[in-house]
Structure formats: C-alpha cells, structure tokens
Amino acid sequence: RRTVTLTDARGGVPGFSTHWVVPSYRTAKPGEAEALDLLSEILGGGTRSRLYRELVVKQGIAASAGAGYQGNMLDDTEFSVYGAPRGTATLGEVEKAVGAEVARIAREGVSSEELERAKDRFVRATIFARDRQQAMANIYGSTLAIGGTIADVEQWPERIRGVTTEQVKAVAERYLRPARSTTGYLLPKPAAEN
C-alpha cells in the first residue's frame, strides 16, 4: 500500500482517491473487464450506486463518493474510488466507509437484482451515447486503437449482459485489495501556512 499527500491553498474541501492496477479490455481474461466495468457502476456509478446511497444519502458523511474504471487502455489500467467529506465528517471517516463498501462486495458479492439494474443502466447509457457522432467516434476509435475490432464494439452489450454475480465478486476480491492500493490525499493548507 502506498500513499501520497498534497496540500494546496486553493483546496477548500479535503478529498482522497484510491487506485488499483487492474487489467484493461485488452489484457483481461474473458469477462474480467466487463465485470470491472459493472463493479464500477454498482460501487460508484452515480446516484444509484452503493457509495452514493450509503455515504451521501444514508450516512450523510460525504459530499461526493464514486468509482471509476478505464478499460480502454493498451496495457493494464486502473480502478479507482474517491470521496470527500461533508459537514463535520472527517476525511478518515469517508475513506473508511468507502473501504468498507469495497470490502463488502469482495466478501459478499452483489445481488442478482443489483447486477441486472447496473447492466440496464450501463448498456442504456452506452446506447444513448451512440446518438452522438463524437461518442460513436470515441467508442470505435478507442477500441480499434488498442487492437480491438468492430465486432468487439458490436458484441460489447452481449458481453456485459453475460456477466455474473460471481464474476463481479471475483474481480473485487482479486484486484481491490488494500495492500495493493495507492491512495492520494488532497488537503487544504492550514490558514497559518497560506
């Protein structure tokens, strides 16, 4: 586990992000990249994600929390989670709560219903993105640039639909281990240092 801390006078709210090296669509075993995409959606893909519902809505300790996966890379890539506190909550509390959600998925997995909802949201967003020419160019261009094919783009929704709850749990358990993470903290400079 590695950490880096930066302070900046322009930073108003402290924040953190934790990153893991994971396979990309090009380097992953069959189904792993799709499972990582869906894990990202379930964990931190917007207002219906676990992190948003648990930390922002239910506990009220986070101003923001989410996750991301950058699958269209030539070599291995990154999976990340992030958060920033709200009110009297501390950055440590938010980081601990984010870590607990990551660990919970690695330990318990996700429900079939949760996975199906994530698949629907994820595929629907991609289909709507195809309504914009620039998005289509990006989808095809990024896939072709890393050695993918047009068939890969066309078959992607089927592959997403084929991901199982076991695959999502397996990638969380295999890749999102705290001992293999790098966490960055961005803190505001104390007033005396400005």
PDB file of C-alpha atoms in Angstrom:
ATOM      1  CA  ARG A   1       0.000   0.000   0.000  1.00  0.00           C
ATOM      2  CA  ARG A   2       1.286   3.430  -0.929  1.00  0.00           C
ATOM      3  CA  THR A   3       0.025   6.907  -0.047  1.00  0.00           C
ATOM      4  CA  VAL A   4       0.780  10.415  -1.181  1.00  0.00           C
ATOM      5  CA  THR A   5      -0.468  13.601   0.460  1.00  0.00           C
ATOM      6  CA  LEU A   6      -0.606  17.008  -1.202  1.00  0.00           C
ATOM      7  CA  THR A   7      -1.734  20.318   0.237  1.00  0.00           C
ATOM      8  CA  ASP A   8      -2.921  23.295  -1.749  1.00  0.00           C
ATOM      9  CA  ALA A   9      -4.180  26.689  -0.650  1.00  0.00           C
ATOM     10  CA  ARG A  10      -6.872  26.512  -3.358  1.00  0.00           C
ATOM     11  CA  GLY A  11      -8.322  23.311  -1.891  1.00  0.00           C
ATOM     12  CA  GLY A  12     -11.454  24.017   0.095  1.00  0.00           C
ATOM     13  CA  VAL A  13     -12.638  20.500   0.906  1.00  0.00           C
ATOM     14  CA  PRO A  14     -10.245  17.635   1.539  1.00  0.00           C
ATOM     15  CA  GLY A  15     -10.554  14.602  -0.717  1.00  0.00           C
ATOM     16  CA  PHE A  16      -8.995  11.240  -1.404  1.00  0.00           C
ATOM     17  CA  SER A  17      -8.808   8.725  -4.206  1.00  0.00           C
ATOM     18  CA  THR A  18      -7.609   5.140  -4.028  1.00  0.00           C
ATOM     19  CA  HIS A  19      -6.336   3.358  -7.137  1.00  0.00           C
ATOM     20  CA  TRP A  20      -5.525  -0.237  -8.053  1.00  0.00           C
ATOM     21  CA  VAL A  21      -3.775  -1.603 -11.136  1.00  0.00           C
ATOM     22  CA  VAL A  22      -6.247  -3.874 -12.937  1.00  0.00           C
ATOM     23  CA  PRO A  23      -6.475  -5.422 -16.410  1.00  0.00           C
ATOM     24  CA  SER A  24      -7.890  -3.482 -19.346  1.00  0.00           C
ATOM     25  CA  TYR A  25     -10.194  -4.889 -22.009  1.00  0.00           C
ATOM     26  CA  ARG A  26      -7.047  -5.794 -23.932  1.00  0.00           C
ATOM     27  CA  THR A  27      -5.187  -7.544 -21.082  1.00  0.00           C
ATOM     28  CA  ALA A  28      -8.057  -9.073 -19.092  1.00  0.00           C
ATOM     29  CA  LYS A  29      -9.159 -12.677 -19.070  1.00  0.00           C
ATOM     30  CA  PRO A  30     -12.566 -13.221 -20.748  1.00  0.00           C
ATOM     31  CA  GLY A  31     -15.294 -11.474 -18.759  1.00  0.00           C
ATOM     32  CA  GLU A  32     -12.994  -9.687 -16.297  1.00  0.00           C
ATOM     33  CA  ALA A  33     -13.052  -6.249 -17.925  1.00  0.00           C
ATOM     34  CA  GLU A  34     -16.827  -6.365 -18.277  1.00  0.00           C
ATOM     35  CA  ALA A  35     -17.094  -7.377 -14.598  1.00  0.00           C
ATOM     36  CA  LEU A  36     -14.818  -4.474 -13.622  1.00  0.00           C
ATOM     37  CA  ASP A  37     -16.998  -2.080 -15.638  1.00  0.00           C
ATOM     38  CA  LEU A  38     -20.099  -3.309 -13.812  1.00  0.00           C
ATOM     39  CA  LEU A  39     -18.336  -3.261 -10.451  1.00  0.00           C
ATOM     40  CA  SER A  40     -17.541   0.393 -11.095  1.00  0.00           C
ATOM     41  CA  GLU A  41     -21.190   1.074 -11.958  1.00  0.00           C
ATOM     42  CA  ILE A  42     -22.528  -0.735  -8.876  1.00  0.00           C
ATOM     43  CA  LEU A  43     -19.992   0.742  -6.479  1.00  0.00           C
ATOM     44  CA  GLY A  44     -19.812   4.323  -7.660  1.00  0.00           C
ATOM     45  CA  GLY A  45     -21.577   4.983 -10.951  1.00  0.00           C
ATOM     46  CA  GLY A  46     -23.883   7.834  -9.967  1.00  0.00           C
ATOM     47  CA  THR A  47     -26.794   8.473  -7.639  1.00  0.00           C
ATOM     48  CA  ARG A  48     -27.977   4.845  -7.656  1.00  0.00           C
ATOM     49  CA  SER A  49     -24.588   3.443  -6.687  1.00  0.00           C
ATOM     50  CA  ARG A  50     -23.729   1.897  -3.329  1.00  0.00           C
ATOM     51  CA  LEU A  51     -21.272   4.628  -2.384  1.00  0.00           C
ATOM     52  CA  TYR A  52     -23.678   7.465  -3.170  1.00  0.00           C
ATOM     53  CA  ARG A  53     -26.659   5.869  -1.434  1.00  0.00           C
ATOM     54  CA  GLU A  54     -24.696   4.788   1.648  1.00  0.00           C
ATOM     55  CA  LEU A  55     -22.299   7.708   2.199  1.00  0.00           C
ATOM     56  CA  VAL A  56     -24.096  10.705   0.712  1.00  0.00           C
ATOM     57  CA  VAL A  57     -27.763   9.833   1.335  1.00  0.00           C
ATOM     58  CA  LYS A  58     -27.951   7.379   4.252  1.00  0.00           C
ATOM     59  CA  GLN A  59     -24.977   8.316   6.459  1.00  0.00           C
ATOM     60  CA  GLY A  60     -24.701  11.907   5.203  1.00  0.00           C
ATOM     61  CA  ILE A  61     -20.926  11.947   5.700  1.00  0.00           C
ATOM     62  CA  ALA A  62     -19.806  12.535   2.099  1.00  0.00           C
ATOM     63  CA  ALA A  63     -20.249  15.461  -0.261  1.00  0.00           C
ATOM     64  CA  SER A  64     -19.170  13.135  -3.066  1.00  0.00           C
ATOM     65  CA  ALA A  65     -18.186   9.498  -3.494  1.00  0.00           C
ATOM     66  CA  GLY A  66     -17.764   7.330  -6.552  1.00  0.00           C
ATOM     67  CA  ALA A  67     -15.743   4.822  -8.521  1.00  0.00           C
ATOM     68  CA  GLY A  68     -14.235   4.544 -11.978  1.00  0.00           C
ATOM     69  CA  TYR A  69     -12.680   2.060 -14.361  1.00  0.00           C
ATOM     70  CA  GLN A  70     -10.737   3.000 -17.502  1.00  0.00           C
ATOM     71  CA  GLY A  71     -10.974  -0.187 -19.540  1.00  0.00           C
ATOM     72  CA  ASN A  72      -9.879   1.067 -22.967  1.00  0.00           C
ATOM     73  CA  MET A  73      -6.138   1.096 -22.401  1.00  0.00           C
ATOM     74  CA  LEU A  74      -3.386  -0.726 -24.279  1.00  0.00           C
ATOM     75  CA  ASP A  75      -1.847  -2.244 -21.153  1.00  0.00           C
ATOM     76  CA  ASP A  76      -3.139  -2.657 -17.614  1.00  0.00           C
ATOM     77  CA  THR A  77      -5.184   0.240 -16.313  1.00  0.00           C
ATOM     78  CA  GLU A  78      -6.720   1.498 -13.086  1.00  0.00           C
ATOM     79  CA  PHE A  79      -9.805   1.073 -10.966  1.00  0.00           C
ATOM     80  CA  SER A  80     -10.441   3.890  -8.516  1.00  0.00           C
ATOM     81  CA  VAL A  81     -12.708   5.005  -5.703  1.00  0.00           C
ATOM     82  CA  TYR A  82     -12.900   8.510  -4.275  1.00  0.00           C
ATOM     83  CA  GLY A  83     -14.668  10.620  -1.710  1.00  0.00           C
ATOM     84  CA  ALA A  84     -14.845  13.960   0.081  1.00  0.00           C
ATOM     85  CA  PRO A  85     -16.405  14.664   3.498  1.00  0.00           C
ATOM     86  CA  ARG A  86     -19.472  16.760   4.254  1.00  0.00           C
ATOM     87  CA  GLY A  87     -20.317  18.775   7.329  1.00  0.00           C
ATOM     88  CA  THR A  88     -18.488  17.637  10.438  1.00  0.00           C
ATOM     89  CA  ALA A  89     -17.416  14.296   8.963  1.00  0.00           C
ATOM     90  CA  THR A  90     -13.697  13.714   8.540  1.00  0.00           C
ATOM     91  CA  LEU A  91     -11.802  12.515   5.502  1.00  0.00           C
ATOM     92  CA  GLY A  92     -10.808   9.432   7.511  1.00  0.00           C
ATOM     93  CA  GLU A  93     -14.456   8.550   8.161  1.00  0.00           C
ATOM     94  CA  VAL A  94     -15.300   8.823   4.470  1.00  0.00           C
ATOM     95  CA  GLU A  95     -12.268   6.780   3.444  1.00  0.00           C
ATOM     96  CA  LYS A  96     -13.127   4.083   5.997  1.00  0.00           C
ATOM     97  CA  ALA A  97     -16.750   3.912   4.790  1.00  0.00           C
ATOM     98  CA  VAL A  98     -15.665   3.672   1.132  1.00  0.00           C
ATOM     99  CA  GLY A  99     -13.221   0.918   2.058  1.00  0.00           C
ATOM    100  CA  ALA A 100     -15.968  -0.928   3.921  1.00  0.00           C
ATOM    101  CA  GLU A 101     -18.189  -0.954   0.808  1.00  0.00           C
ATOM    102  CA  VAL A 102     -15.332  -2.221  -1.361  1.00  0.00           C
ATOM    103  CA  ALA A 103     -14.565  -4.947   1.188  1.00  0.00           C
ATOM    104  CA  ARG A 104     -18.241  -5.881   1.464  1.00  0.00           C
ATOM    105  CA  ILE A 105     -18.505  -6.552  -2.265  1.00  0.00           C
ATOM    106  CA  ALA A 106     -15.257  -8.556  -2.226  1.00  0.00           C
ATOM    107  CA  ARG A 107     -16.559 -10.580   0.721  1.00  0.00           C
ATOM    108  CA  GLU A 108     -20.303 -10.903  -0.027  1.00  0.00           C
ATOM    109  CA  GLY A 109     -20.634 -10.068  -3.711  1.00  0.00           C
ATOM    110  CA  VAL A 110     -23.652  -8.320  -5.223  1.00  0.00           C
ATOM    111  CA  SER A 111     -27.256  -9.412  -5.612  1.00  0.00           C
ATOM    112  CA  SER A 112     -28.691 -10.575  -8.928  1.00  0.00           C
ATOM    113  CA  GLU A 113     -31.184  -7.686  -8.894  1.00  0.00           C
ATOM    114  CA  GLU A 114     -28.453  -5.126  -8.230  1.00  0.00           C
ATOM    115  CA  LEU A 115     -26.358  -6.529 -11.074  1.00  0.00           C
ATOM    116  CA  GLU A 116     -29.288  -6.550 -13.523  1.00  0.00           C
ATOM    117  CA  ARG A 117     -30.134  -2.924 -12.702  1.00  0.00           C
ATOM    118  CA  ALA A 118     -26.486  -1.963 -13.216  1.00  0.00           C
ATOM    119  CA  LYS A 119     -26.395  -3.784 -16.565  1.00  0.00           C
ATOM    120  CA  ASP A 120     -29.537  -1.966 -17.692  1.00  0.00           C
ATOM    121  CA  ARG A 121     -28.167   1.455 -16.687  1.00  0.00           C
ATOM    122  CA  PHE A 122     -24.757   0.771 -18.194  1.00  0.00           C
ATOM    123  CA  VAL A 123     -25.962  -0.582 -21.545  1.00  0.00           C
ATOM    124  CA  ARG A 124     -28.672   2.098 -21.801  1.00  0.00           C
ATOM    125  CA  ALA A 125     -26.111   4.879 -21.234  1.00  0.00           C
ATOM    126  CA  THR A 126     -23.889   3.439 -23.953  1.00  0.00           C
ATOM    127  CA  ILE A 127     -26.777   3.123 -26.392  1.00  0.00           C
ATOM    128  CA  PHE A 128     -27.773   6.747 -25.737  1.00  0.00           C
ATOM    129  CA  ALA A 129     -24.129   7.787 -26.181  1.00  0.00           C
ATOM    130  CA  ARG A 130     -24.287   6.303 -29.667  1.00  0.00           C
ATOM    131  CA  ASP A 131     -26.788   9.005 -30.597  1.00  0.00           C
ATOM    132  CA  ARG A 132     -23.887  11.461 -30.668  1.00  0.00           C
ATOM    133  CA  GLN A 133     -21.412  11.177 -33.531  1.00  0.00           C
ATOM    134  CA  GLN A 134     -18.487  12.203 -31.344  1.00  0.00           C
ATOM    135  CA  ALA A 135     -19.306   9.486 -28.808  1.00  0.00           C
ATOM    136  CA  MET A 136     -19.500   6.881 -31.572  1.00  0.00           C
ATOM    137  CA  ALA A 137     -16.142   8.007 -32.936  1.00  0.00           C
ATOM    138  CA  ASN A 138     -14.648   7.721 -29.434  1.00  0.00           C
ATOM    139  CA  ILE A 139     -16.120   4.253 -28.848  1.00  0.00           C
ATOM    140  CA  TYR A 140     -14.865   2.852 -32.148  1.00  0.00           C
ATOM    141  CA  GLY A 141     -11.588   4.780 -32.101  1.00  0.00           C
ATOM    142  CA  SER A 142     -10.583   3.758 -28.580  1.00  0.00           C
ATOM    143  CA  THR A 143     -11.455   0.116 -29.243  1.00  0.00           C
ATOM    144  CA  LEU A 144      -9.568  -0.024 -32.547  1.00  0.00           C
ATOM    145  CA  ALA A 145      -6.582   1.863 -31.090  1.00  0.00           C
ATOM    146  CA  ILE A 146      -5.956  -0.879 -28.515  1.00  0.00           C
ATOM    147  CA  GLY A 147      -6.270  -3.727 -31.011  1.00  0.00           C
ATOM    148  CA  GLY A 148      -9.996  -4.388 -30.716  1.00  0.00           C
ATOM    149  CA  THR A 149     -12.333  -4.924 -33.635  1.00  0.00           C
ATOM    150  CA  ILE A 150     -15.654  -3.601 -34.847  1.00  0.00           C
ATOM    151  CA  ALA A 151     -17.126  -6.936 -33.738  1.00  0.00           C
ATOM    152  CA  ASP A 152     -15.866  -6.184 -30.202  1.00  0.00           C
ATOM    153  CA  VAL A 153     -17.874  -2.952 -30.197  1.00  0.00           C
ATOM    154  CA  GLU A 154     -20.959  -4.652 -31.605  1.00  0.00           C
ATOM    155  CA  GLN A 155     -20.777  -7.599 -29.162  1.00  0.00           C
ATOM    156  CA  TRP A 156     -19.998  -5.499 -26.092  1.00  0.00           C
ATOM    157  CA  PRO A 157     -23.624  -5.214 -24.868  1.00  0.00           C
ATOM    158  CA  GLU A 158     -23.986  -9.019 -25.043  1.00  0.00           C
ATOM    159  CA  ARG A 159     -20.795  -9.499 -23.071  1.00  0.00           C
ATOM    160  CA  ILE A 160     -21.974  -7.012 -20.421  1.00  0.00           C
ATOM    161  CA  ARG A 161     -25.321  -8.812 -20.217  1.00  0.00           C
ATOM    162  CA  GLY A 162     -23.460 -12.106 -19.688  1.00  0.00           C
ATOM    163  CA  VAL A 163     -21.554 -11.006 -16.559  1.00  0.00           C
ATOM    164  CA  THR A 164     -22.490 -12.980 -13.433  1.00  0.00           C
ATOM    165  CA  THR A 165     -22.587 -12.007  -9.780  1.00  0.00           C
ATOM    166  CA  GLU A 166     -19.731 -14.457  -9.214  1.00  0.00           C
ATOM    167  CA  GLN A 167     -17.550 -12.626 -11.748  1.00  0.00           C
ATOM    168  CA  VAL A 168     -18.167  -9.252 -10.077  1.00  0.00           C
ATOM    169  CA  LYS A 169     -17.282 -10.674  -6.656  1.00  0.00           C
ATOM    170  CA  ALA A 170     -14.202 -12.398  -8.100  1.00  0.00           C
ATOM    171  CA  VAL A 171     -12.703  -9.235  -9.632  1.00  0.00           C
ATOM    172  CA  ALA A 172     -13.372  -7.243  -6.456  1.00  0.00           C
ATOM    173  CA  GLU A 173     -11.751  -9.944  -4.349  1.00  0.00           C
ATOM    174  CA  ARG A 174      -8.807 -10.443  -6.694  1.00  0.00           C
ATOM    175  CA  TYR A 175      -7.881  -6.876  -7.599  1.00  0.00           C
ATOM    176  CA  LEU A 176      -9.241  -4.460  -4.955  1.00  0.00           C
ATOM    177  CA  ARG A 177      -7.012  -5.488  -2.060  1.00  0.00           C
ATOM    178  CA  PRO A 178      -5.947  -2.662   0.278  1.00  0.00           C
ATOM    179  CA  ALA A 179      -2.350  -3.952   0.344  1.00  0.00           C
ATOM    180  CA  ARG A 180      -2.088  -3.349  -3.432  1.00  0.00           C
ATOM    181  CA  SER A 181      -3.568   0.159  -3.491  1.00  0.00           C
ATOM    182  CA  THR A 182      -2.247   3.683  -3.885  1.00  0.00           C
ATOM    183  CA  THR A 183      -4.175   6.439  -2.128  1.00  0.00           C
ATOM    184  CA  GLY A 184      -3.804  10.137  -2.732  1.00  0.00           C
ATOM    185  CA  TYR A 185      -4.987  12.809  -0.314  1.00  0.00           C
ATOM    186  CA  LEU A 186      -5.572  16.426  -1.311  1.00  0.00           C
ATOM    187  CA  LEU A 187      -5.815  18.648   1.746  1.00  0.00           C
ATOM    188  CA  PRO A 188      -6.333  22.390   2.083  1.00  0.00           C
ATOM    189  CA  LYS A 189      -3.348  24.229   3.548  1.00  0.00           C
ATOM    190  CA  PRO A 190      -3.958  25.393   7.121  1.00  0.00           C
ATOM    191  CA  ALA A 191      -4.646  29.139   7.313  1.00  0.00           C
ATOM    192  CA  ALA A 192      -1.311  29.775   9.059  1.00  0.00           C
ATOM    193  CA  GLU A 193       0.577  28.409   6.041  1.00  0.00           C
ATOM    194  CA  ASN A 194      -1.220  30.496   3.372  1.00  0.00           C
TER     195      ASN A 194
END
